[in-house]
XYZ file of C-alpha atoms in Angstrom:
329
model
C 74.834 2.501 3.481
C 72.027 4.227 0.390
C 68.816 3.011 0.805
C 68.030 0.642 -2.509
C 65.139 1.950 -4.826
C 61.957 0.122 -5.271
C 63.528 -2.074 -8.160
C 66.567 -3.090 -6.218
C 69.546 -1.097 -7.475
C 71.197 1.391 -4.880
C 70.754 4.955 -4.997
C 72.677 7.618 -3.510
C 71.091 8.998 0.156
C 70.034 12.521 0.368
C 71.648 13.940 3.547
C 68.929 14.617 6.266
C 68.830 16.907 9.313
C 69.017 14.919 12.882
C 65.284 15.846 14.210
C 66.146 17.893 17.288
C 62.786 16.379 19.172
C 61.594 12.571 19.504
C 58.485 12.356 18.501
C 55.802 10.193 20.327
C 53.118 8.235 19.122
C 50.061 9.031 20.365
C 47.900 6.081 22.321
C 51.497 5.127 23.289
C 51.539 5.674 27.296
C 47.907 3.830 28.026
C 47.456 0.222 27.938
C 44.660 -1.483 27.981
C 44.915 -2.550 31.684
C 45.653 1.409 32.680
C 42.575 1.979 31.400
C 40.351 -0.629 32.778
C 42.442 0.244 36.230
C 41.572 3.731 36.293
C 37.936 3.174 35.202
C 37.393 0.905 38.420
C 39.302 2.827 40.523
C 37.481 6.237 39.792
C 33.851 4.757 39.506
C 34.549 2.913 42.933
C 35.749 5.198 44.597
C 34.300 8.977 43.191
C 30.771 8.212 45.193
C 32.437 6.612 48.342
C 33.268 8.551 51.485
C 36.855 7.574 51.226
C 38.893 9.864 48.845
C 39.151 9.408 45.189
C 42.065 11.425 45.006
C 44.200 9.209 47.886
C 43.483 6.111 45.680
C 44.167 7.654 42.464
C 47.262 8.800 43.447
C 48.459 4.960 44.569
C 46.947 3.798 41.295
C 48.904 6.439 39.288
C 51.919 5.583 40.900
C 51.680 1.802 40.612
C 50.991 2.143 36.933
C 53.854 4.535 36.492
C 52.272 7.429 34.900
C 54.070 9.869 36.668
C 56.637 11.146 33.864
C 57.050 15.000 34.351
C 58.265 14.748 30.254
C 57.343 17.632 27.462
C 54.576 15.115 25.465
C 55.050 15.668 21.871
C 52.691 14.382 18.645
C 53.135 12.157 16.418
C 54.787 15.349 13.961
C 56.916 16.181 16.651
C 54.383 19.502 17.932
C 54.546 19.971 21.151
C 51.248 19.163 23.177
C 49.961 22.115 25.761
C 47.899 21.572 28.759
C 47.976 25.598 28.922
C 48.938 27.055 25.451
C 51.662 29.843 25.505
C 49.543 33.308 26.088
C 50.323 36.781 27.953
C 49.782 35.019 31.504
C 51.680 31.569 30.331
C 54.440 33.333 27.838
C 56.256 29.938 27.713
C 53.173 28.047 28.117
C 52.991 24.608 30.437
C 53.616 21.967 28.026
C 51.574 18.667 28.967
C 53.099 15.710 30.541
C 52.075 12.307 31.044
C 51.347 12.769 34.532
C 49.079 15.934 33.302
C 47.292 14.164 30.736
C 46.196 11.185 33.487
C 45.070 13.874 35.213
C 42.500 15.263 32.847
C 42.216 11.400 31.700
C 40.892 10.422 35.536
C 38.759 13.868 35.341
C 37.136 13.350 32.030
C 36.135 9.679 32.677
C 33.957 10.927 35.442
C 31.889 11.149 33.105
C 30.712 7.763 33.058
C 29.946 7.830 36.689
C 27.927 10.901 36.424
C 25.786 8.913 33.927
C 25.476 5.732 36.290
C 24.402 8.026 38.762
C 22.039 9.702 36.672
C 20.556 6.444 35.472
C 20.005 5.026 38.984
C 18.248 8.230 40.238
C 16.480 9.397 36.993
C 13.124 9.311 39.083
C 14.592 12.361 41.419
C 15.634 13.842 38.261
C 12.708 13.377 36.278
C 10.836 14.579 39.640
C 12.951 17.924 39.500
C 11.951 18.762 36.003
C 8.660 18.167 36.556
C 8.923 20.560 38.836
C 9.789 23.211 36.655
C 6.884 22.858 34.823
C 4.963 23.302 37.749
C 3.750 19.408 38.166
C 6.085 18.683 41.047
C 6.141 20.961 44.147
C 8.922 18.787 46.046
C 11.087 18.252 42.845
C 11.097 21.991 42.537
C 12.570 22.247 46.113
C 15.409 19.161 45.595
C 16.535 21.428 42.880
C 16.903 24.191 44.807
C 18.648 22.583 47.612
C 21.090 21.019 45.183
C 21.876 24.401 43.494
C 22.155 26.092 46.794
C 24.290 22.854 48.129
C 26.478 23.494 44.939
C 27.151 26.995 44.377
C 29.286 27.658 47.532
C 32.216 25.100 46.062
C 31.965 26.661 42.933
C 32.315 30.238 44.202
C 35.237 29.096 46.362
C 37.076 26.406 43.638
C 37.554 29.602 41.406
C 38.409 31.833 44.006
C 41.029 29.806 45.668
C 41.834 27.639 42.870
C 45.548 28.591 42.680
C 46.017 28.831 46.176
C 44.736 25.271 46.195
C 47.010 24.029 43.965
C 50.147 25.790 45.397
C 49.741 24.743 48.820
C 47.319 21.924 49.194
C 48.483 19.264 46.028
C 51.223 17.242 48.279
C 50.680 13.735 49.177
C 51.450 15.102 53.107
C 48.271 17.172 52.657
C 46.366 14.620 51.156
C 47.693 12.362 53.932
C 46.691 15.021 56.771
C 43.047 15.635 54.844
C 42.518 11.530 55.271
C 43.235 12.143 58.774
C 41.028 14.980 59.998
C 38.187 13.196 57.849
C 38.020 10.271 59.450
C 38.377 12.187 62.728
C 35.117 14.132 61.386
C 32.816 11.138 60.139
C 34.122 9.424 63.433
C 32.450 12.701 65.542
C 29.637 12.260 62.746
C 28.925 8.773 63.507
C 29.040 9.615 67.676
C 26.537 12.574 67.152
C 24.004 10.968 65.048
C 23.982 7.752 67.429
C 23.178 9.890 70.529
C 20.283 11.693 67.992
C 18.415 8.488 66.815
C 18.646 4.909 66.388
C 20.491 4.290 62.493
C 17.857 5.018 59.680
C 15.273 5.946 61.550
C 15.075 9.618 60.253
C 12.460 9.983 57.301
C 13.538 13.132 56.249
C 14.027 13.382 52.567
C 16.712 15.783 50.523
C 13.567 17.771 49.450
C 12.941 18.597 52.728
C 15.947 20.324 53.650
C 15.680 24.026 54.381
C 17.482 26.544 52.714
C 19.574 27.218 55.375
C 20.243 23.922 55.780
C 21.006 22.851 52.204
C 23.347 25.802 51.975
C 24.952 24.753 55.234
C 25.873 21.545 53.210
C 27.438 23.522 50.461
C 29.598 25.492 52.594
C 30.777 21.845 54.209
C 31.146 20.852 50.422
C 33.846 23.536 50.419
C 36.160 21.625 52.383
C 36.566 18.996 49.902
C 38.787 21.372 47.840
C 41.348 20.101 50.154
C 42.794 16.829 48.095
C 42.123 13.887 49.915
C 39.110 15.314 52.350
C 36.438 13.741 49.855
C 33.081 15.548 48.184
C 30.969 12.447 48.837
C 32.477 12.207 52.828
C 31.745 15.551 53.350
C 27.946 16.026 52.092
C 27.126 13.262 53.732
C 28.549 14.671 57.123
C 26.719 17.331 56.015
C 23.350 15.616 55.718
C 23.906 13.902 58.842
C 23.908 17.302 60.681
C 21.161 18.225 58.830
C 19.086 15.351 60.079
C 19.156 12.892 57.280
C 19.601 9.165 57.406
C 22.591 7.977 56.113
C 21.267 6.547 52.675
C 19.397 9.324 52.204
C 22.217 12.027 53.007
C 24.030 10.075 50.497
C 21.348 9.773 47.775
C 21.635 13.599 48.118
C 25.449 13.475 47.827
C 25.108 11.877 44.625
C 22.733 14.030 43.426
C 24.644 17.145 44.525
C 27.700 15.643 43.266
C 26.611 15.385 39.106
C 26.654 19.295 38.843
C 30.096 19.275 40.731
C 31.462 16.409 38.631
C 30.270 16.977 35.423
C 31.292 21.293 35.711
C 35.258 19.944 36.910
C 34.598 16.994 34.068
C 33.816 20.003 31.096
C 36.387 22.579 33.069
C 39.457 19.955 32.624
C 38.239 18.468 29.503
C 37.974 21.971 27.348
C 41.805 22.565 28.864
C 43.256 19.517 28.672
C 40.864 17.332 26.074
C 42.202 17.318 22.638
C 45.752 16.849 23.789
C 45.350 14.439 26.382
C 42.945 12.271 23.351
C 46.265 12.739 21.240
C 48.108 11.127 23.748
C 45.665 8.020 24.938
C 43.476 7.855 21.970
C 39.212 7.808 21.917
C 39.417 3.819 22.386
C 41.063 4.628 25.741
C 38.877 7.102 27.364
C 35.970 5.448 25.889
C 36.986 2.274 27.666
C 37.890 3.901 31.071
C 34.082 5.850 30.687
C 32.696 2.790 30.375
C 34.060 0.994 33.419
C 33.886 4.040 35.163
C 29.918 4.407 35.100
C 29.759 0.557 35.671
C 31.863 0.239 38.887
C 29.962 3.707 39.996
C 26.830 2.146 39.483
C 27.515 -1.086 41.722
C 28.783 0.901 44.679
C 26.944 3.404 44.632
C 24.364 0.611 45.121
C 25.785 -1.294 47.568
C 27.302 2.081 49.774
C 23.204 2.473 49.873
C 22.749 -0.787 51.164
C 25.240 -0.484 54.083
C 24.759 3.014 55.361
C 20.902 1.800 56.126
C 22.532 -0.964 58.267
C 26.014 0.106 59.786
C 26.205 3.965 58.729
C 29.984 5.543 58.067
C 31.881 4.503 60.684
C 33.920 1.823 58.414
C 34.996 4.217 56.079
C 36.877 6.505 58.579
C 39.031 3.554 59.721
C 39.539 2.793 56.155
C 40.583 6.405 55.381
C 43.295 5.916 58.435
C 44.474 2.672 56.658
C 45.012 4.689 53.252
C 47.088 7.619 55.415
C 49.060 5.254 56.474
C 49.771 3.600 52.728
C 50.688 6.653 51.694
C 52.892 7.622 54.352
C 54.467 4.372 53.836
C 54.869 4.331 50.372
C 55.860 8.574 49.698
C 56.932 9.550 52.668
C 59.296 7.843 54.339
């Protein structure tokens, strides 16, 4: 049937052509409670020795943002999480299940900040330090850079080997595994050292050798599922920190790590994944983010001094055997 005109009488209907793509709104795959969902479970779990990635893969899947779907805008464009060039001559067009990626990587951002917030004094202490006012802030920076460079050095060199052979839910599965294995032989070693918390070394008093001896553990959680925060504090433990304080150093060693993946994804992936979810969206998952990071980072603090990590690694062995469960049976 013609459309009527504005003063009611019919009109005849210009033919038009059948649009050959659907064209999605943007904001349209993120609710409210996605959001809120993967802001607690990314601040709660990003500083905890018990895999972010494990969790986030259990929360993507319950949520259903798994669609391997071409995204399109709201004029029908096509939306690129790598844009067409002489390495990508098709390009790799971005797909819901992309774009929560770089969503979960970019809100990271919040828990950077709560972490930042809760130790400004170390950080205050460090820059200090550069100006020549603070001789043991000068050496927490350098053990954080030297804890730091070694994962950097090895994401970008084995970056695509990483994500060809080592982004399965059986190797995230297998990483859960050998990790709580690891903090397990931790926990053993450090009990036949010294009593729980009774070391008073501080992160500033790490070596060189032994800082760097941390980064080179840090390594290993380029294997999805292994953990950055498990690791460093393994790490710290060999080194002969307490437990709080190897992980006050694997938070502080963790905000250059974060926020450089955080930056990496978001200059890749931003703009089109914001077309997708919207500012109110990642704004909101930020937000909860840095809050939930903020209350356990405080309260993982609180019980390392008392029980140290041994909880965690039969937690990890729990969430193997979810995932098994659930993907791979």
């Amino acid at each position: 049937m013609p459309p009527a005109s504005a003063s009611g009488p019919l009109i005849p209907a210009t033919p038009q052509p059948v649009p050959s793509i659907e064209v999605a709104g943007p904001a349209a795959e993120l609710s409210v409670r996605d959001a809120i969902v993967l802001g607690l479970v990314e601040g709660i779990t990003e500083f905890l020795p018990i895999s972010s990635t494990g969790h986030l893969i259990i929360a993507t899947h319950a949520l259903k943002l798994e669609a391997e779907t071409p995204l399109v805008d709201a004029q029908g464009s096509p939306l690129w999480y790598k844009v067409p060039s002489p390495k990508h001559p098709g390009g790799v067009p971005l797909t819901l299940k992309l774009a929560a990626d770089t969503y979960i990587v970019v809100i990271q951002a919040g828990a950077i900040l709560a972490v930042a917030l809760l130790y400004g004094s170390q950080l205050l202490g460090m820059l200090r330090g550069l100006l020549g006012q603070n001789a043991a802030g000068v050496r927490l920076l350098r053990n954080i850079l030297l804890a730091f460079f070694p994962v950097v050095i090895a994401g970008l060199s084995l970056n695509a080997w990483i994500d060809a052979h080592l982004f399965s839910i059986g190797a995230v599965v297998a990483a859960l595994v050998s990790g709580a294995v690891l903090m397990l032989a931790a926990e053993r070693w450090r009990s036949q050292q010294r009593p729980i918390g009774s070391s008073r070394k501080e992160p500033a008093d790490l070596t060189s050798k032994e800082a760097l001896t941390i980064g080179l553990m840090q390594c290993l959680a380029l294997w999805p599922g292994m953990s950055r925060s498990m690791v460093t504090m393994v790490g710290g433990y060999f080194c002969g920190l307490s437990p709080a304080r190897a992980a006050e150093f694997s938070f502080l060693v963790g905000l250059p790590t974060l926020a450089g993946a955080a930056v990496y994804k978001g200059a890749k992936a931003g703009p089109a994944m914001i077309a997708v979810f919207g500012w109110p969206h990642v704004l909101l998952g930020t937000a909860v983010a840095a809050v939930s990071a903020a209350v356990a980072v405080r309260f993982l603090v609180r019980y390392l001094t008392r029980h140290g990590l041994g909880v965690f690694a039969l937690y990890r062995l729990l969430l193997a055997g979810v995932l098994a469960w659930v993907f791979l049976r």
